Coordinates of C-alpha atoms and ligand atoms in Angstrom, one line a residue:
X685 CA 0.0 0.0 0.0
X686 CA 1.2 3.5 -1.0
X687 CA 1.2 6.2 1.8
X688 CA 0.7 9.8 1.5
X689 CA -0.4 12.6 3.7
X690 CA -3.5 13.8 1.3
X691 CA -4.9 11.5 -1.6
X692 CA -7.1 13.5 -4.0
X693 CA -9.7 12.1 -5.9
X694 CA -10.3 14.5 -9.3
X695 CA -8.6 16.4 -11.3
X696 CA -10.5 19.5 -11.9
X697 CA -10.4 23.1 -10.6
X698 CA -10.8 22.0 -7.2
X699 CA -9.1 19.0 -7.1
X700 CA -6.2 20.6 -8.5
X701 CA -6.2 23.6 -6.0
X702 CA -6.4 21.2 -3.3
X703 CA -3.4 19.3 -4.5
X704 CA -1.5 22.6 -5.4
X705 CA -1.9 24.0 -1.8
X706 CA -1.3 20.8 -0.3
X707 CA 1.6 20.2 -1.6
X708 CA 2.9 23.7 -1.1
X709 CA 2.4 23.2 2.5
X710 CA 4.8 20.1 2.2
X711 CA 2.2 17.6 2.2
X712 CA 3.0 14.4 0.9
X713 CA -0.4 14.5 -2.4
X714 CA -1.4 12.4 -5.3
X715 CA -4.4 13.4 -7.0
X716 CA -6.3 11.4 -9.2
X717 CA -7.6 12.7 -12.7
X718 CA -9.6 9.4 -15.1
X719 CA -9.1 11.2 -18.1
X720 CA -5.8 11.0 -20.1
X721 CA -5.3 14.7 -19.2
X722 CA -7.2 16.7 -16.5
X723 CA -10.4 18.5 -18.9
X724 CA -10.0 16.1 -21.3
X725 CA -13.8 15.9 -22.4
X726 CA -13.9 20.1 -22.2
X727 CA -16.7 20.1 -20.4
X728 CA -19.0 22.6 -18.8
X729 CA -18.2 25.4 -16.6
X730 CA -15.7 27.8 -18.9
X731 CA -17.0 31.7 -17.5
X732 CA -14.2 32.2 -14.9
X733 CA -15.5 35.3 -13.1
X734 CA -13.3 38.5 -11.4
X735 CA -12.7 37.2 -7.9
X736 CA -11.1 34.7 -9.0
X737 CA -7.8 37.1 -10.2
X738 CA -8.5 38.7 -6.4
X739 CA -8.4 35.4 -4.3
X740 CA -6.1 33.4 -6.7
X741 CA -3.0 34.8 -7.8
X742 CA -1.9 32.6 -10.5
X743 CA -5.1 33.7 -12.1
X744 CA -3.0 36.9 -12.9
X745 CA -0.1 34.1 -15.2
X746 CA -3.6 32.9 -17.0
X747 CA -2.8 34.3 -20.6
X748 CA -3.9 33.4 -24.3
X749 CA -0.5 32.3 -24.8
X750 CA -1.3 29.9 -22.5
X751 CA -5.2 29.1 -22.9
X752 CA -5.6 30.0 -27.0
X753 CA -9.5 29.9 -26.5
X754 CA -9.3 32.5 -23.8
X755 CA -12.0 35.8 -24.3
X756 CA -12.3 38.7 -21.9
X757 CA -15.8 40.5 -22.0
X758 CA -17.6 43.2 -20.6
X759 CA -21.0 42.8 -21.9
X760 CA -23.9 40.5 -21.2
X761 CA -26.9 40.4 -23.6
X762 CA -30.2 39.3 -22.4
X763 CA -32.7 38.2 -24.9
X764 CA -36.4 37.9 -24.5
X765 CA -38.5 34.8 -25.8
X766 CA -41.7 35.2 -25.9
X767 CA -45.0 32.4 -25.8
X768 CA -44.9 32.7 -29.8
X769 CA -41.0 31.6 -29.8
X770 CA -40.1 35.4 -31.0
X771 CA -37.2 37.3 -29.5
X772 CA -39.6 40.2 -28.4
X773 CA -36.8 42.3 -27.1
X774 CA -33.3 42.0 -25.4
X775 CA -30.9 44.4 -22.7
X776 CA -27.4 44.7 -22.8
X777 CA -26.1 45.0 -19.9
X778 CA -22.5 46.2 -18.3
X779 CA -20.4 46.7 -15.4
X780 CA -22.1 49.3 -13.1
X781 CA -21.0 52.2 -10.8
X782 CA -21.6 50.7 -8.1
X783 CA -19.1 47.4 -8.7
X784 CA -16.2 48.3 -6.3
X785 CA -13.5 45.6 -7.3
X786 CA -11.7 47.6 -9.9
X787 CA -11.0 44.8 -12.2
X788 CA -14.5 43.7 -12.6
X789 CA -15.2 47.9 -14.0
X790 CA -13.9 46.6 -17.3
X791 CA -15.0 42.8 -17.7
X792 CA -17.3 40.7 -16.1
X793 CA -16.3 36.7 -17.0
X794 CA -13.2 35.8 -18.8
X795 CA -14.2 32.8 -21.3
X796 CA -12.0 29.6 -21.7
X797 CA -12.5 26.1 -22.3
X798 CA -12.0 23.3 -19.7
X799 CA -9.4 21.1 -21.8
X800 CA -6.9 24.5 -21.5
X801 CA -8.1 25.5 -18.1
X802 CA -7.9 22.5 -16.4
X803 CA -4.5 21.1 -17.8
X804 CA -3.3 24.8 -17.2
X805 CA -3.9 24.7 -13.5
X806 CA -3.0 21.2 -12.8
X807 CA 0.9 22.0 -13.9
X808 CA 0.7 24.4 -10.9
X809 CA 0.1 21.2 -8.0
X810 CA 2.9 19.2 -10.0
X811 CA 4.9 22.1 -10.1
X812 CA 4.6 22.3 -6.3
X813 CA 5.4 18.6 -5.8
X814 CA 1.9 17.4 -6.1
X815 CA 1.9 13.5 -8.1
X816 CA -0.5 13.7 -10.9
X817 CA -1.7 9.9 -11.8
X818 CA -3.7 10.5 -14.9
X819 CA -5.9 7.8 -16.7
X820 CA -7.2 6.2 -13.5
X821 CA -10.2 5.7 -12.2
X822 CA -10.2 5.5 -8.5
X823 CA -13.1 3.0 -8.0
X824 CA -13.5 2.7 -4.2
X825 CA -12.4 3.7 -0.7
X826 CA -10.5 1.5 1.8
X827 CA -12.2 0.9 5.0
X828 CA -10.9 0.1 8.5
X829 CA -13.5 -0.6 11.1
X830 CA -15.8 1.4 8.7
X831 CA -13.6 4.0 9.0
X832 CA -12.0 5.7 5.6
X833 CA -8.4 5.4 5.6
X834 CA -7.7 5.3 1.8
X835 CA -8.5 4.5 -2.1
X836 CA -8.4 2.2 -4.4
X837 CA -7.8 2.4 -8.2
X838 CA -9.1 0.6 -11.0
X839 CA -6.4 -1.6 -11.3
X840 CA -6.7 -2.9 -7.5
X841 CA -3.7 -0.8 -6.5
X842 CA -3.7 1.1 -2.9
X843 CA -3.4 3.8 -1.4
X844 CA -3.5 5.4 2.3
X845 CA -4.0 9.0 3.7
X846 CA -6.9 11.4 4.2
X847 CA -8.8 11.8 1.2
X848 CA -10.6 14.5 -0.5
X849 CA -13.4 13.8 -2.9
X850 CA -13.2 16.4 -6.0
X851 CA -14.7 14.0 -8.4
X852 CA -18.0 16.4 -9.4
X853 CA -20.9 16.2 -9.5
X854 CA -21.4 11.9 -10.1
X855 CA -18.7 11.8 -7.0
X856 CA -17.8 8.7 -6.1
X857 CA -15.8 9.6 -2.4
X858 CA -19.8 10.9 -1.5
X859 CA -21.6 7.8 -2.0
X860 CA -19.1 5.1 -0.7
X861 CA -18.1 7.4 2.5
X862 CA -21.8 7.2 3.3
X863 CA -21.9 11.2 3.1
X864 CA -24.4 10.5 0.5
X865 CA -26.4 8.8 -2.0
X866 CA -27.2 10.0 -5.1
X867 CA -28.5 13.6 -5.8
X868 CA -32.2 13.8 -5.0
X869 CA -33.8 14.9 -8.4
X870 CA -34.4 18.6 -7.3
X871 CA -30.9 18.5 -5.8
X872 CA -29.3 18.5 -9.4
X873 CA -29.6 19.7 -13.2
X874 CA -29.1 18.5 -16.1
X875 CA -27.6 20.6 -19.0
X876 CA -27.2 19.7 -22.4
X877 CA -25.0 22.0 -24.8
X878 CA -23.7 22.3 -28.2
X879 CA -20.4 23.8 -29.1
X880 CA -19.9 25.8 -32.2
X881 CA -16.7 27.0 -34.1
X882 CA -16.7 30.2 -35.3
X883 CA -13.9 32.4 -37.0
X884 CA -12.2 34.6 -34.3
X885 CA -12.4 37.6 -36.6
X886 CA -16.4 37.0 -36.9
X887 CA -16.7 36.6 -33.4
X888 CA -14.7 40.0 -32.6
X889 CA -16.2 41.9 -35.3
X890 CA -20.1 40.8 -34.7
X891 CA -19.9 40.5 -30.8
X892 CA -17.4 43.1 -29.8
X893 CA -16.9 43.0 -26.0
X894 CA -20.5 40.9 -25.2
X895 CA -19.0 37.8 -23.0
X896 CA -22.5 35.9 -22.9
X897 CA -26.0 35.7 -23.5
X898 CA -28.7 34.8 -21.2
X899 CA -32.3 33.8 -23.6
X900 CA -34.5 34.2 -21.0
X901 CA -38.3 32.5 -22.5
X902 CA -41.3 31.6 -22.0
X903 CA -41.0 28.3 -24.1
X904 CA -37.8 26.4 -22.7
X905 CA -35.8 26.9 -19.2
X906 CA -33.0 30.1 -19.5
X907 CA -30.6 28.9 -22.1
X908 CA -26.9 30.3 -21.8
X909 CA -24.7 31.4 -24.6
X910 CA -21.0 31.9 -23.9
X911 CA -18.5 33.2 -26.5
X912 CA -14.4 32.2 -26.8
X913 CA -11.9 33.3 -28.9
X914 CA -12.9 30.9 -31.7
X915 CA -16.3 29.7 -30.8
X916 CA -19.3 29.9 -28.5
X917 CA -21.4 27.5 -26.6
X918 CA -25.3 27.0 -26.6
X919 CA -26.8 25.2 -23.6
X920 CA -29.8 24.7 -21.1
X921 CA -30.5 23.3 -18.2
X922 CA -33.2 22.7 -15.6
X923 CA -33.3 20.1 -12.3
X924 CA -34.4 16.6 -12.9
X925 CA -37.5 16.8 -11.3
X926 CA -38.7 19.3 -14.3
X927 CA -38.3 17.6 -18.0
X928 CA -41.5 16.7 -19.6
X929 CA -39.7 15.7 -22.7
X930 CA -36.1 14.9 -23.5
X931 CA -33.9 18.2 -22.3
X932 CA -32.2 18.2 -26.2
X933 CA -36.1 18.8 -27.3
X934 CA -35.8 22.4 -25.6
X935 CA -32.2 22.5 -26.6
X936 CA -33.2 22.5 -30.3
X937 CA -36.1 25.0 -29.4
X938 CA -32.9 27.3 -28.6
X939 CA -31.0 26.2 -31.6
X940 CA -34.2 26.5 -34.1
X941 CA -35.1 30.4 -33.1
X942 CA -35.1 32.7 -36.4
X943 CA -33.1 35.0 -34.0
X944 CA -30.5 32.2 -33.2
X945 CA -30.4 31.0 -36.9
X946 CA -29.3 34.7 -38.5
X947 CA -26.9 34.7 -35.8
X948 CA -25.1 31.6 -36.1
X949 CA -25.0 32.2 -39.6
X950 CA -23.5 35.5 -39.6
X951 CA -21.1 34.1 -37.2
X952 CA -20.5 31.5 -39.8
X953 CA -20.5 28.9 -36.6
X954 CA -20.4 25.6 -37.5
X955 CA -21.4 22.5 -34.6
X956 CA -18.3 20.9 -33.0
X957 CA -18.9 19.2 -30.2
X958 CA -22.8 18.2 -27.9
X959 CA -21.7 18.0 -23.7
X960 CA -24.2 16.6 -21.5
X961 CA -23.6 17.2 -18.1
X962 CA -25.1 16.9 -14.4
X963 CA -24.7 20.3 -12.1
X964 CA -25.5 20.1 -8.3
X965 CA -27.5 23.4 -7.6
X966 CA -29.2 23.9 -4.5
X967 CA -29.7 25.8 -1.5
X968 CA -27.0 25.0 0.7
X969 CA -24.1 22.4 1.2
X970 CA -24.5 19.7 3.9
X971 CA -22.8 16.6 5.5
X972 CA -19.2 18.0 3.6
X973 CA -17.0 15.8 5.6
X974 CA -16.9 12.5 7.3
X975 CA -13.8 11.1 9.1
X976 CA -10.9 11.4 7.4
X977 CA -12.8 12.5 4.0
X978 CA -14.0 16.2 3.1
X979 CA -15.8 16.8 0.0
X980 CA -15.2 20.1 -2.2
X981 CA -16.5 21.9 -5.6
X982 CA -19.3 19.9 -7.3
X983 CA -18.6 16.7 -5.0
X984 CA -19.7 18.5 -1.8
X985 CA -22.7 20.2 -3.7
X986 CA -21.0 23.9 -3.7
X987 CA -21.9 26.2 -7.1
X988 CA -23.5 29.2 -6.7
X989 CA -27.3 29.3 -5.6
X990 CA -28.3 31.8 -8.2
X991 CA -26.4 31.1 -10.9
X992 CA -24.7 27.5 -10.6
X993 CA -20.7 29.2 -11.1
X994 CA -19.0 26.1 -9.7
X995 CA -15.3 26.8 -10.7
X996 CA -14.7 29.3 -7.7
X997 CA -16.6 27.5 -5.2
X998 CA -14.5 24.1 -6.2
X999 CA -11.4 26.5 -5.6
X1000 CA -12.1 28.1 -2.6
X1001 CA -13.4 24.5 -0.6
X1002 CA -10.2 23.0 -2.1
X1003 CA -7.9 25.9 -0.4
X1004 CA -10.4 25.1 2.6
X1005 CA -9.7 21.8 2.9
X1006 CA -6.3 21.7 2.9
X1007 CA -6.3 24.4 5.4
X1008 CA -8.3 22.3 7.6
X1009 CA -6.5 18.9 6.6
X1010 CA -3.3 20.3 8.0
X1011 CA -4.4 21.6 11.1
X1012 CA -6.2 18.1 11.3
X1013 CA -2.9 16.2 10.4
X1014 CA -0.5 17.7 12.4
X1015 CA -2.9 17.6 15.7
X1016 CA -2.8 13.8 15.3
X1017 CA -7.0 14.0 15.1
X1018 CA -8.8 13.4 11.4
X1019 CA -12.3 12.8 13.5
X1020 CA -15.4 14.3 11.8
X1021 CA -15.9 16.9 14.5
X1022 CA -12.2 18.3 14.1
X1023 CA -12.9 18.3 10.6
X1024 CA -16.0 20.7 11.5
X1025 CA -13.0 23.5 11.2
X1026 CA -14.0 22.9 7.4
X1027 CA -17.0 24.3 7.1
X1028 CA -16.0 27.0 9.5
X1029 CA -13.7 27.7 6.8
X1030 CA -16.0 27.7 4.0
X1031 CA -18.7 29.5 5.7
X1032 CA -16.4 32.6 6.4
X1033 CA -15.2 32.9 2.3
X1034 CA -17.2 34.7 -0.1
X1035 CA -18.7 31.3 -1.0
X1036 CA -20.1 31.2 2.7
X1037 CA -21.5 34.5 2.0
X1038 CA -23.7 33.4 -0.8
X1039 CA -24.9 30.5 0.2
X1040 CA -26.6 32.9 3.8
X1041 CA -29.3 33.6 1.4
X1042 CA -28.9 30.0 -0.6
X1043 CA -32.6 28.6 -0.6
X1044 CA -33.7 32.0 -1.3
X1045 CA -31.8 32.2 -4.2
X1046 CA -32.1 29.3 -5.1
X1047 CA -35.9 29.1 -5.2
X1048 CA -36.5 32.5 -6.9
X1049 CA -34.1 31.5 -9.6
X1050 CA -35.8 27.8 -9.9
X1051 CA -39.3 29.7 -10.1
X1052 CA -38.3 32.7 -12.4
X1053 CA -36.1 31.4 -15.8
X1054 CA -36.3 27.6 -15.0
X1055 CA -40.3 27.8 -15.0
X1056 CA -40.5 28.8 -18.4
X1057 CA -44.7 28.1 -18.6
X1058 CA -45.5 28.8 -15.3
X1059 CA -43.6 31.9 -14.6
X1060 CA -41.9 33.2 -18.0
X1061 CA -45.1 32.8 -19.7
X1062 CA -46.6 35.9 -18.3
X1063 CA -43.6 37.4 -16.5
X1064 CA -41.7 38.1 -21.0
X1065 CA -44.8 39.7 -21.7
X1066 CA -45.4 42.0 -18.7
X1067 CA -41.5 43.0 -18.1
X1068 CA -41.7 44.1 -22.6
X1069 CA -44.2 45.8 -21.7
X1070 CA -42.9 47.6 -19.0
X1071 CA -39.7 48.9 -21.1
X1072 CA -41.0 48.5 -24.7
X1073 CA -44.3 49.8 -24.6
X1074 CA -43.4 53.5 -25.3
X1075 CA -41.3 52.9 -27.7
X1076 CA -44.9 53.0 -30.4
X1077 CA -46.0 56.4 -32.6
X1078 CA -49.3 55.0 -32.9
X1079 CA -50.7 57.3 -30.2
X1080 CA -49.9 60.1 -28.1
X1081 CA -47.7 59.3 -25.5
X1082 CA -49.9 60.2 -22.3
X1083 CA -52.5 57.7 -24.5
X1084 CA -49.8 54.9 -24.3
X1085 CA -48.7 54.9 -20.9
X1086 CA -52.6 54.6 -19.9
X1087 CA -52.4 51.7 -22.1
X1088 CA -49.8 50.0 -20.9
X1089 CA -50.9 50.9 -17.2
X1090 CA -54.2 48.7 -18.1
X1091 CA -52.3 45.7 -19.5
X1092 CA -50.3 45.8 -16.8
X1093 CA -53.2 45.4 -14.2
X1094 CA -54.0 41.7 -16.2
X1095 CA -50.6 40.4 -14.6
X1096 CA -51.1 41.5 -11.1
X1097 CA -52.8 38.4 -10.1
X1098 CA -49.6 36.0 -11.5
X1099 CA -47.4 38.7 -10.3
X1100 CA -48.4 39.6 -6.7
X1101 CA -47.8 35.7 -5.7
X1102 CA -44.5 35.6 -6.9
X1103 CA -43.9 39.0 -5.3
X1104 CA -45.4 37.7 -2.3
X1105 CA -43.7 33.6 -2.5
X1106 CA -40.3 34.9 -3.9
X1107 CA -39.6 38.1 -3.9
X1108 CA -40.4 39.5 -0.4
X1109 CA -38.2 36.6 1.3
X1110 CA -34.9 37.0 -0.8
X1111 CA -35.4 40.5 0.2
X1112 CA -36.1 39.6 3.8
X1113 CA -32.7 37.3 3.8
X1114 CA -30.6 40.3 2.3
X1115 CA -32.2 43.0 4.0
X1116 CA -32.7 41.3 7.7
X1117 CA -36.3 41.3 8.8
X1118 CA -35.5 44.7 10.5
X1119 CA -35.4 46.8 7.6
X1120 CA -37.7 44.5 5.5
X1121 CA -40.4 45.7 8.5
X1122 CA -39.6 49.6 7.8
X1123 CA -40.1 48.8 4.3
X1124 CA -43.5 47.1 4.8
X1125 CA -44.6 48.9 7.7
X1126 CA -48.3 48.7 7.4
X1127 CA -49.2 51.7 9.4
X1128 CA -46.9 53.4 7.0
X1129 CA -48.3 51.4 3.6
X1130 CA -51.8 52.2 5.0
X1131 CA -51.2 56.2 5.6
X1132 CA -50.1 56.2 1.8
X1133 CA -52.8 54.0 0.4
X1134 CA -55.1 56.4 -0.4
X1135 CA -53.4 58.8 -2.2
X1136 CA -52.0 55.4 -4.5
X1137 CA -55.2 53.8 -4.4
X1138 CA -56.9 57.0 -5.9
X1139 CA -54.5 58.0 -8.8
X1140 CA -54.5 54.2 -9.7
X1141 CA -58.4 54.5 -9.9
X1142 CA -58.4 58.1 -11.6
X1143 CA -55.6 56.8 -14.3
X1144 CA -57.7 54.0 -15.3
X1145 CA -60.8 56.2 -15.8
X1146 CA -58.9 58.2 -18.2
X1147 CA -57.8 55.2 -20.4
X1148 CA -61.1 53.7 -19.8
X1149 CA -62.7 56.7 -21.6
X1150 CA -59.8 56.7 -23.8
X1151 CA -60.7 53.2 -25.2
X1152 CA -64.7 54.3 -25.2
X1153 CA -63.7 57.1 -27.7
X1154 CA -61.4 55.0 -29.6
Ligands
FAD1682 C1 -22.9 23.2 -18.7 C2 -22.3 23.8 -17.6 C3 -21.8 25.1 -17.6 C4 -21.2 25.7 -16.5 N1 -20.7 26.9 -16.6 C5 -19.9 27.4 -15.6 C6 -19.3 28.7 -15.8 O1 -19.4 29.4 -16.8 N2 -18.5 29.1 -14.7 C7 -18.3 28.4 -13.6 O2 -17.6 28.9 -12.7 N3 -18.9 27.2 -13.5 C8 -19.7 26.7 -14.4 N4 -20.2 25.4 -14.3 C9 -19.9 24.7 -13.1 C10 -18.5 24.1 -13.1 O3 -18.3 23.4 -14.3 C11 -18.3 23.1 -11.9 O4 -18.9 23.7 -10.8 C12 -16.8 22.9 -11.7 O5 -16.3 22.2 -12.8 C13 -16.6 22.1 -10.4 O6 -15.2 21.8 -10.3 P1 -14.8 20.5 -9.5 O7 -13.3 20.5 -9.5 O8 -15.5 20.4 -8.2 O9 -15.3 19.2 -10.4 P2 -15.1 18.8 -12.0 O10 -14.7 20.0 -12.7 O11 -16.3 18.1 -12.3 O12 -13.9 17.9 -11.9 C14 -13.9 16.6 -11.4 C15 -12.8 15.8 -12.0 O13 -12.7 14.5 -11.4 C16 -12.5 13.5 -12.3 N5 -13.1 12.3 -11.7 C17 -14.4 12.1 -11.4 N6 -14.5 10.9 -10.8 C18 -13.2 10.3 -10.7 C19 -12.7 9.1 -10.2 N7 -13.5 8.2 -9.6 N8 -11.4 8.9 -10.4 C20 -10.6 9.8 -11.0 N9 -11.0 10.9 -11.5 C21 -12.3 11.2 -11.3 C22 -13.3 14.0 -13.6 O14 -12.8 13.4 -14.8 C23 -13.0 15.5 -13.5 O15 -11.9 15.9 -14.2 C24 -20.9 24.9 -15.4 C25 -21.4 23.6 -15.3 C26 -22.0 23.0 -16.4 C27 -22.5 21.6 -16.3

């Protein structure tokens, strides 16, 4: 049996933090990787976002020289799907004022794909000592008085020390440590995607400084569209619990758009590759560590709650849990409760931060884009109205906002549940119930009623008459 101080199962961003930092701190580290070559099947997550350059400084060495598919952008564009399949309207959206990490003034994701990323960050844990064994499978953990001491490989050989599971989202170190079974079905998504090539020159010249695109619709769950220096990707997701029909059948839906179709023509993109992957995405991580066994990144069920970026997440539990497996060696004690220091750890990073207000997040975002007939259906409509309705010549202005005013009214009844369900408790977890209270003071609400109550009446007698005359 082979000894080392940390074993790491997976080779991805977290698993090759872990072993980076571990070895650094002169840990004896293997980590595992069952590809040929960590991101050998380019999958997935590829929009590495600005706090990772503050927390991570070899972020800064990360340069096309390096990683040729690399794209910086500043610019997210968010389209609008309507019931009929049309693109009724999109926003393009920017770094704001108020954004007070300098770096992320000028861009907000930096694009690249995982089989550059991955390999790139690897060579920093082998740099620092770490063992890389690369196309091996680690099939199970060793046991002693069902306690985890180890792993073993696919070709039966063994290996002793404390182990961290960052094998993703299928993770293997979860199930047999007993941390876990499976996912539950609303614990994890499913995402389909289609790569495209595209000529660098077409992509700069058409897209200028847009990073992604977010099609929010009313006909399939928020599709995501992310652009590289020589190609984008196309893909959807939603949690398991929510396809009626195969997930590529609201793929295509994506693909088929008129508004898609000039696009990727212009672009001249042509298909390259179809992904299929699984993304934990839920409220909150639990049961992260067992004795002698932490879990980090997908493994430990860590992306963000709102909007599923796992790569920081998977770096900042790996740093964690090297921290805490440290500590935990050199005090002689790998017991689950020392290893409580873990999520200590976690909870204190900017990771911990998001995941305070987690199931709100999480549930707002699950009931907003990713219920594209329950929710989308009425909410495309109402929110084109709201900033596309003036934009018309075929009346007088004050005739038009009366108009708009009435269509609004028809989606106050879908609209004040969500409020009410969704919107008033993510509010209430940001804000702190204290300040929530001044903002929904009744005694306050009910001095102003009135006066609301009376010019709401009033402006629909005008466009009442209005329509009489017309
Ligand atoms: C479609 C999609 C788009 C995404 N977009 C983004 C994005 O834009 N930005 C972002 O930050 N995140 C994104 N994510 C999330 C991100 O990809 C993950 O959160 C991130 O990769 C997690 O990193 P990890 O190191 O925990 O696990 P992974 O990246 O999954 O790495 C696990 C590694 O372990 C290896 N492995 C697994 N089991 C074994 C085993 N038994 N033995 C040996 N090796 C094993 C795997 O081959 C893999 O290399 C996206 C995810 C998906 C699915």
């Amino acid at each position: 049996m082979k000894e080392y101080d940390v074993i790491i199962v997976g080779a991805g961003p977290g698993g090759s933090t872990a072993a980076k930092e571990a070895a650094e701190k002169g840990l004896r580290t293997i980590f595992f990787e069952r590809g040929r070559k960590p991101g050998e099947k380019n999958s997935s997550g590829c929009g590495l976002g600005p706090r990772m350059w503050r927390d991570f400084d070899i972020m800064k060495e990360l340069t096309p020289e390096k990683c040729p598919s690399m794209r910086e952008g500043a610019a997210a564009r968010n389209y609008f799907v309507n019931n009929d399949g049309d693109v009724s309207g999109y926003i393009m959206t920017k770094p704001t004022d108020s954004v007070t990490y300098e770096p992320a003034r000028s861009w907000i994701t930096m694009n690249c794909y995982r089989s550059e990323f991955d390999p790139w960050i690897a060579k920093f844990a082998t740099a620092a000592g770490a063992e890389l064994k690369t196309s091996t499978l680690v099939t199970g953990l060793l046991k002693e008085r069902n306690r985890v001491i180890g792993v073993i490989d696919e070709h039966g050989e063994k290996y002793r020390g404390f182990v961290i599971g960052a094998d993703g989202a299928v993770s293997m170190v979860a199930r047999e440590s007993g941390l876990r079974e499976r996912w539950k079905q609303q614990q994890v998504t499913i995402i389909p995607q289609y790569d495209f090539q595209c000529s660098p020159s077409k992509i700069d010249d058409i897209m200028g400084d847009e990073a992604l695109a977010v099609w929010w619709s009313a006909i399939f769950p928020a599709s995501y569209q992310v652009f590289f220096h020589d190609g984008f990707h196309i893909g959807l997701g939603n949690w398991m619990t929510w396809w009626d029909k195969n997930p590529l059948y609201y793929l295509n839906k994506v693909v088929n758009l008129e508004y898609f179709q000039r696009l990727a023509r212009i672009l001249e993109g042509k298909p390259r590759e179809f992904h299929a992957h699984l993304l934990p995405w839920q409220g909150g991580p639990h049961d992260t560590h067992t004795d002698n066994v932490i879990l980090i990144g997908d493994a430990g069920g860590f992306p963000c709650p709102l909007e599923a970026e796992g790569i920081y997440p998977a770096m900042v539990t790996g740093r964690a849990a090297i921290e805490t497996a440290a500590q935990a060696l050199s005090a002689g004690d790998t017991s689950k409760n020392f290893l409580d220091l873990y999520d200590r750890k976690w909870m204190a990073s900017s990771v911990g931060e998001e995941f305070k207000t987690g199931p709100e997040l999480a549930s707002i975002w699950r009931a907003l884009p990713f219920s594209p007939h329950a929710t989308m259906s009425w909410f495309v409509p109402m929110l084109m109205e709201l900033i596309g309705g003036i934009i018309d010549w075929s009346e007088p202005h004050a005739v038009r906002v009366r108009q708009i005013a009435r269509r609004m009214k028809r989606y106050l009844p879908q609209a004040i549940p969500f409020i009410m369900k969704e919107v008033i408790p993510l509010l209430t977890a940001i804000l702190g119930e204290e300040k929530m209270n001044l903002l929904t003071d009744p005694g306050k609400l009910m001095a102003t009623m009135p006066e609301v109550e009376e010019a709401i009446a009033l402006a629909f007698m005008e466009s009442d008459k209005e329509e009489r005359k017309n």
